Amino acid sequence: MKQIVLINITGPDRPGLTAAITGILARSDVSILDIGQAVIHDTLSFGILVAIDAEHEKAQVLDDVRARASQLDQQVRFTPVSADDYDQWVTGQGKSRHIVTLLARRITADHIARVSSITARHGLNIDHIDRLSGRMALGLDGDQGKGCIEFSVRGEPEDPEALRAEFLTIAQELNVDIAFQQDNIFRRNRRLVVFDMDSTLIDAEVIDELAKAAGVGEQVSAITERAMRGELDFQASFRERMALLKDLPETTLEAIDAQLRLTEGAETLISQLRRLGYKTAILSGGFTFFAERLQKKLGIDYVYANQLLIEDGRVTGAVQEPIVDGQRKADLLRELAHREGISLEQTIAVGDGANDLPMLSIAGLGVAFRAKPLVKKSAKQAISTLGLDGILYLLGFRDRDGF
């Protein structure tokens, strides 16, 4: 009758330790049922679940493992596992899996405690915890750090919306971001990422900058803010704002473009997505004049935005149809997915305003970036504490992967 034993080994990380221990097990034709290893600050934690054929053979094998572990300055613990416990563990492999991603400038024990308490309260069991961010130096300013911890959890919450609401509450309270995603094949196989432009890829609302130059800044900013909060219909507000820009000199556009700054992490994110073979697009309620320059700078594949109508070197204030509003963005996302031969589950949409919600809601991964409260609450995921490159963590990439 097979004897099932969990072997736990801890101690200083040493080259060759895995080979030494499994070599002993190999001499007795031991079956490996599960295996896992982690190294934290040069300290090893190594676990192997094994099945050994006979009781007398088990004693010899474990004695040999104990002796070899001692030679390697390791502590070892053996835990018998009953057949019933093992069968229960095997039947659990069909359960749903999710990924909880914690992002913050600096990770604290309180962050981990609060997240893990919520997962436990909703019946989710943590299987793995991994650090995706790089090693963080001490003494960094509060806005310079970049931390990410990923929890792999097993189970299905009875009330997913209540779980998300709790995560959102503590995220706001602790100034962190918490993402909750199903761990499926699509999470590891996204192929298209579409972005809003203003206040997403660039750190400005271009129409507000144009309005300041035209001397109607306060009027346009108030309309923009209400539209982004979802208080005004986007098309109506867009026409109203464009009318206020009538007679703005074309030369002003060039001056404003030269002053625009990329959002934190935008360049890193786009360059890494291109390196990994993703297609990218700008779907913007802003203007092609600026979006096409941004496309050239970052190497973005597609651009859809509104056309500024100019006659005799001045903005006319008129609007060219169709206006790229929220519904148009969602339609364009569907068109691009079809063109690329992928499903919507393989797409990512990123934006900050209410007019981004339609595309955020249909994308496989919708990310509200530094968004207004309504958008942050409605989107599947939100990032407010880190830069745009934090999206790479949601895809499971690590800093040591080269970004």
Coordinates of C-alpha atoms in Angstrom, one line a residue, residues 69-350:
A69 CA 19.2 17.7 4.3
S70 CA 21.3 17.9 7.5
Q71 CA 24.5 17.8 5.4
L72 CA 23.2 20.7 3.4
D73 CA 22.3 22.8 6.5
Q74 CA 18.5 22.4 5.9
Q75 CA 15.7 21.7 8.3
V76 CA 13.2 19.0 7.2
R77 CA 9.7 18.0 8.3
F78 CA 7.7 15.0 7.2
T79 CA 3.9 15.1 7.4
P80 CA 1.8 11.9 6.6
V81 CA -1.2 12.5 4.4
S82 CA -4.2 10.2 4.6
A83 CA -5.7 8.7 1.5
D84 CA -9.0 10.6 2.2
D85 CA -7.2 13.9 2.5
Y86 CA -5.3 13.2 -0.7
D87 CA -8.5 12.3 -2.6
Q88 CA -10.1 15.5 -1.4
W89 CA -7.2 17.5 -2.6
V90 CA -7.3 15.8 -6.1
T91 CA -11.1 16.4 -6.5
G92 CA -10.5 20.1 -5.7
Q93 CA -8.4 20.6 -8.9
G94 CA -11.5 21.4 -10.9
K95 CA -12.4 24.4 -8.9
S96 CA -12.4 27.9 -10.4
R97 CA -9.2 29.9 -10.0
H98 CA -8.8 33.6 -9.7
I99 CA -5.9 36.1 -9.5
V100 CA -6.0 38.9 -7.0
T101 CA -3.4 41.6 -7.8
L102 CA -2.3 44.1 -5.2
L103 CA -0.6 47.3 -6.5
A104 CA 0.9 50.1 -4.4
R105 CA 3.8 52.4 -4.2
R106 CA 4.9 50.5 -1.1
I107 CA 3.4 47.2 0.1
T108 CA 2.8 46.9 3.8
A109 CA 1.7 44.1 6.1
D110 CA -1.6 45.8 6.6
H111 CA -2.3 45.6 2.8
I112 CA -1.6 41.8 2.7
A113 CA -3.7 41.2 5.9
R114 CA -6.7 43.1 4.6
V115 CA -6.6 41.4 1.2
S116 CA -6.2 37.9 2.6
S117 CA -8.9 38.5 5.2
I118 CA -11.4 39.4 2.4
T119 CA -10.5 36.4 0.3
A120 CA -10.9 34.1 3.3
R121 CA -14.2 35.7 4.2
H122 CA -15.5 34.9 0.7
G123 CA -14.4 31.3 0.7
L124 CA -11.3 31.6 -1.5
N125 CA -8.2 29.7 -0.6
I126 CA -4.8 31.2 -1.4
D127 CA -2.6 28.7 -3.2
H128 CA 0.3 30.9 -4.2
I129 CA 1.6 34.4 -3.4
D130 CA 4.2 35.9 -5.7
R131 CA 6.0 39.3 -5.9
L132 CA 5.9 40.6 -9.5
S133 CA 7.6 43.9 -8.9
G134 CA 11.4 44.2 -8.6
R135 CA 13.3 44.4 -5.4
M136 CA 12.6 47.8 -3.8
A137 CA 15.3 49.9 -2.2
L138 CA 14.6 51.4 1.2
G139 CA 14.2 55.2 1.5
L140 CA 12.4 55.9 -1.7
D141 CA 10.0 58.8 -1.9
G142 CA 6.4 57.9 -1.6
D143 CA 5.7 58.5 -5.3
Q144 CA 8.8 56.6 -6.6
G145 CA 8.2 53.0 -5.4
K146 CA 6.4 50.4 -7.4
G147 CA 5.1 47.2 -5.7
C148 CA 2.9 44.4 -6.9
I149 CA 1.9 41.2 -5.1
E150 CA -0.1 38.5 -6.9
F151 CA -2.3 36.0 -5.1
S152 CA -3.5 32.9 -6.9
V153 CA -6.7 31.8 -5.2
R154 CA -9.0 28.8 -5.6
G155 CA -12.8 28.7 -5.3
E156 CA -15.8 30.7 -6.5
P157 CA -17.1 33.6 -4.4
E158 CA -20.8 33.3 -3.7
D159 CA -21.3 37.1 -4.3
P160 CA -18.6 38.4 -6.7
E161 CA -20.0 41.9 -6.6
A162 CA -19.8 42.1 -2.8
L163 CA -16.2 40.9 -3.0
R164 CA -15.3 43.6 -5.6
A165 CA -17.1 46.2 -3.4
E166 CA -15.0 45.2 -0.4
F167 CA -11.8 45.4 -2.5
L168 CA -12.8 48.8 -3.8
T169 CA -13.5 50.1 -0.3
I170 CA -10.1 49.1 1.1
A171 CA -8.3 50.2 -2.1
Q172 CA -9.7 53.7 -1.5
E173 CA -9.0 53.5 2.2
L174 CA -5.4 52.3 1.9
N175 CA -4.5 54.1 -1.4
V176 CA -3.8 50.9 -3.2
D177 CA -5.2 49.1 -6.3
I178 CA -6.7 45.6 -6.1
A179 CA -7.7 43.7 -9.3
F180 CA -9.7 40.5 -9.2
Q181 CA -9.7 38.4 -12.4
Q182 CA -10.6 34.9 -13.4
D183 CA -7.5 32.9 -14.1
N184 CA -8.2 31.4 -17.5
I185 CA -6.6 31.0 -20.9
F186 CA -7.7 34.4 -22.1
R187 CA -5.8 36.2 -19.3
R188 CA -2.6 34.8 -20.7
N189 CA -3.6 35.4 -24.4
R190 CA -4.7 39.0 -24.8
R191 CA -3.6 40.3 -28.2
L192 CA -5.1 43.8 -28.7
V193 CA -5.0 46.9 -26.3
V194 CA -7.0 50.0 -27.0
F195 CA -6.5 53.3 -25.2
D196 CA -8.3 56.5 -24.6
M197 CA -5.9 59.4 -25.3
D198 CA -6.6 62.4 -23.1
S199 CA -5.8 61.8 -19.4
T200 CA -4.9 58.3 -20.2
L201 CA -1.9 58.2 -22.7
I202 CA -1.2 61.8 -22.2
D203 CA -1.4 63.8 -18.9
A204 CA -3.9 66.4 -20.2
E205 CA -7.3 67.0 -21.7
V206 CA -6.4 68.6 -25.1
I207 CA -9.7 70.3 -25.6
D208 CA -9.2 72.1 -22.3
E209 CA -5.8 73.2 -23.4
L210 CA -7.2 74.5 -26.7
A211 CA -9.9 76.3 -24.8
K212 CA -7.4 78.1 -22.5
A213 CA -5.6 79.3 -25.6
A214 CA -8.9 80.5 -27.0
G215 CA -9.7 82.4 -23.8
V216 CA -12.7 80.1 -22.9
G217 CA -10.8 77.7 -20.6
E218 CA -13.2 77.8 -17.6
Q219 CA -16.3 77.3 -19.8
V220 CA -14.9 74.3 -21.7
S221 CA -13.3 72.7 -18.6
A222 CA -16.6 72.8 -16.7
I223 CA -18.3 71.1 -19.7
T224 CA -15.5 68.5 -20.0
E225 CA -15.6 67.6 -16.3
R226 CA -19.4 67.1 -16.4
A227 CA -19.1 65.0 -19.5
M228 CA -16.3 62.8 -18.1
R229 CA -18.4 62.3 -14.9
G230 CA -21.3 61.1 -17.0
E231 CA -23.5 64.1 -16.2
L232 CA -23.8 65.2 -19.9
D233 CA -24.3 63.5 -23.2
F234 CA -20.9 63.3 -24.8
Q235 CA -22.0 64.3 -28.3
A236 CA -23.9 67.3 -27.2
S237 CA -21.2 68.4 -24.9
F238 CA -18.6 67.9 -27.7
R239 CA -20.5 70.1 -30.1
E240 CA -20.9 72.8 -27.4
R241 CA -17.2 72.8 -26.7
M242 CA -16.2 72.8 -30.3
A243 CA -18.4 75.9 -31.0
L244 CA -16.4 77.8 -28.3
L245 CA -13.1 77.0 -30.2
K246 CA -14.2 78.8 -33.4
D247 CA -11.4 80.9 -34.9
L248 CA -8.6 79.4 -32.9
P249 CA -5.4 79.7 -35.0
E250 CA -4.0 76.5 -36.4
T251 CA -0.5 77.5 -35.2
T252 CA -1.8 77.2 -31.6
L253 CA -2.3 73.4 -32.2
E254 CA 1.4 72.9 -32.9
A255 CA 2.4 74.9 -29.8
I256 CA 0.0 72.9 -27.6
D257 CA 1.2 69.6 -29.0
A258 CA 4.8 70.4 -28.2
Q259 CA 3.8 70.9 -24.5
L260 CA 1.9 67.6 -24.1
R261 CA 3.5 65.1 -21.8
L262 CA 3.0 61.3 -21.7
T263 CA 1.4 59.7 -18.7
E264 CA 3.7 57.9 -16.3
G265 CA 4.5 54.4 -17.6
A266 CA 2.9 55.0 -21.1
E267 CA 6.1 54.7 -23.1
T268 CA 7.2 51.6 -21.1
L269 CA 3.8 49.9 -21.5
I270 CA 3.5 50.5 -25.3
S271 CA 7.1 49.5 -26.0
Q272 CA 6.7 46.2 -24.1
L273 CA 3.3 45.5 -25.7
R274 CA 5.0 46.0 -29.1
R275 CA 7.9 43.7 -28.1
L276 CA 5.4 41.0 -27.1
G277 CA 3.5 41.2 -30.4
Y278 CA 0.3 43.0 -29.1
K279 CA -1.6 45.3 -31.5
T280 CA -2.4 48.7 -30.0
A281 CA -4.9 51.4 -30.9
I282 CA -6.0 54.9 -29.8
L283 CA -9.8 55.3 -29.6
S284 CA -10.2 58.9 -28.6
G285 CA -12.9 61.5 -28.2
G286 CA -10.0 64.0 -28.8
F287 CA -8.5 64.9 -32.1
T288 CA -6.6 63.2 -34.9
F289 CA -4.2 66.1 -35.1
F290 CA -2.7 65.1 -31.7
A291 CA -3.5 61.4 -31.8
E292 CA -1.6 60.8 -35.1
R293 CA 1.5 62.5 -33.7
L294 CA 1.3 60.3 -30.6
Q295 CA 0.8 57.3 -32.9
K296 CA 4.1 58.1 -34.7
K297 CA 5.9 58.7 -31.4
L298 CA 4.9 55.5 -29.7
G299 CA 4.5 53.2 -32.7
I300 CA 0.7 52.6 -32.2
D301 CA -1.0 50.5 -34.9
Y302 CA -4.4 52.2 -35.2
V303 CA -5.9 55.6 -34.5
Y304 CA -9.5 56.7 -34.4
A305 CA -10.4 60.2 -33.2
N306 CA -12.3 63.3 -34.1
Q307 CA -11.2 65.5 -37.0
L308 CA -10.6 69.2 -36.3
L309 CA -12.1 71.1 -39.2
I310 CA -9.8 74.0 -40.2
E311 CA -10.3 76.7 -42.9
D312 CA -8.0 79.5 -43.8
G313 CA -5.7 78.5 -40.9
R314 CA -8.4 78.7 -38.2
V315 CA -10.6 76.1 -36.4
T316 CA -14.2 76.4 -37.8
G317 CA -15.9 75.2 -34.6
A318 CA -17.9 72.7 -36.7
V319 CA -18.0 69.0 -36.1
Q320 CA -17.2 66.2 -38.6
E321 CA -19.4 63.2 -38.3
P322 CA -19.3 60.5 -36.9
I323 CA -18.2 61.8 -33.5
V324 CA -16.1 59.3 -31.6
D325 CA -18.2 58.9 -28.5
G326 CA -18.6 56.1 -26.1
Q327 CA -20.7 53.9 -28.3
R328 CA -18.4 54.6 -31.3
K329 CA -15.4 53.4 -29.2
A330 CA -17.1 50.2 -28.3
D331 CA -18.0 49.6 -32.0
L332 CA -14.4 50.3 -33.1
L333 CA -13.1 47.8 -30.5
R334 CA -15.4 45.1 -32.0
E335 CA -14.3 46.0 -35.5
L336 CA -10.6 45.9 -34.6
A337 CA -11.0 42.5 -32.8
H338 CA -12.7 41.1 -35.9
R339 CA -10.0 42.6 -38.2
E340 CA -7.3 41.0 -36.0
G341 CA -9.1 37.6 -35.9
I342 CA -9.5 37.5 -32.1
S343 CA -12.3 37.4 -29.6
L344 CA -13.3 40.3 -27.4
E345 CA -12.0 38.2 -24.5
Q346 CA -8.5 38.7 -25.9
T347 CA -8.8 42.5 -25.8
I348 CA -7.9 45.1 -23.2
A349 CA -9.4 48.6 -23.0
V350 CA -8.0 51.5 -21.0

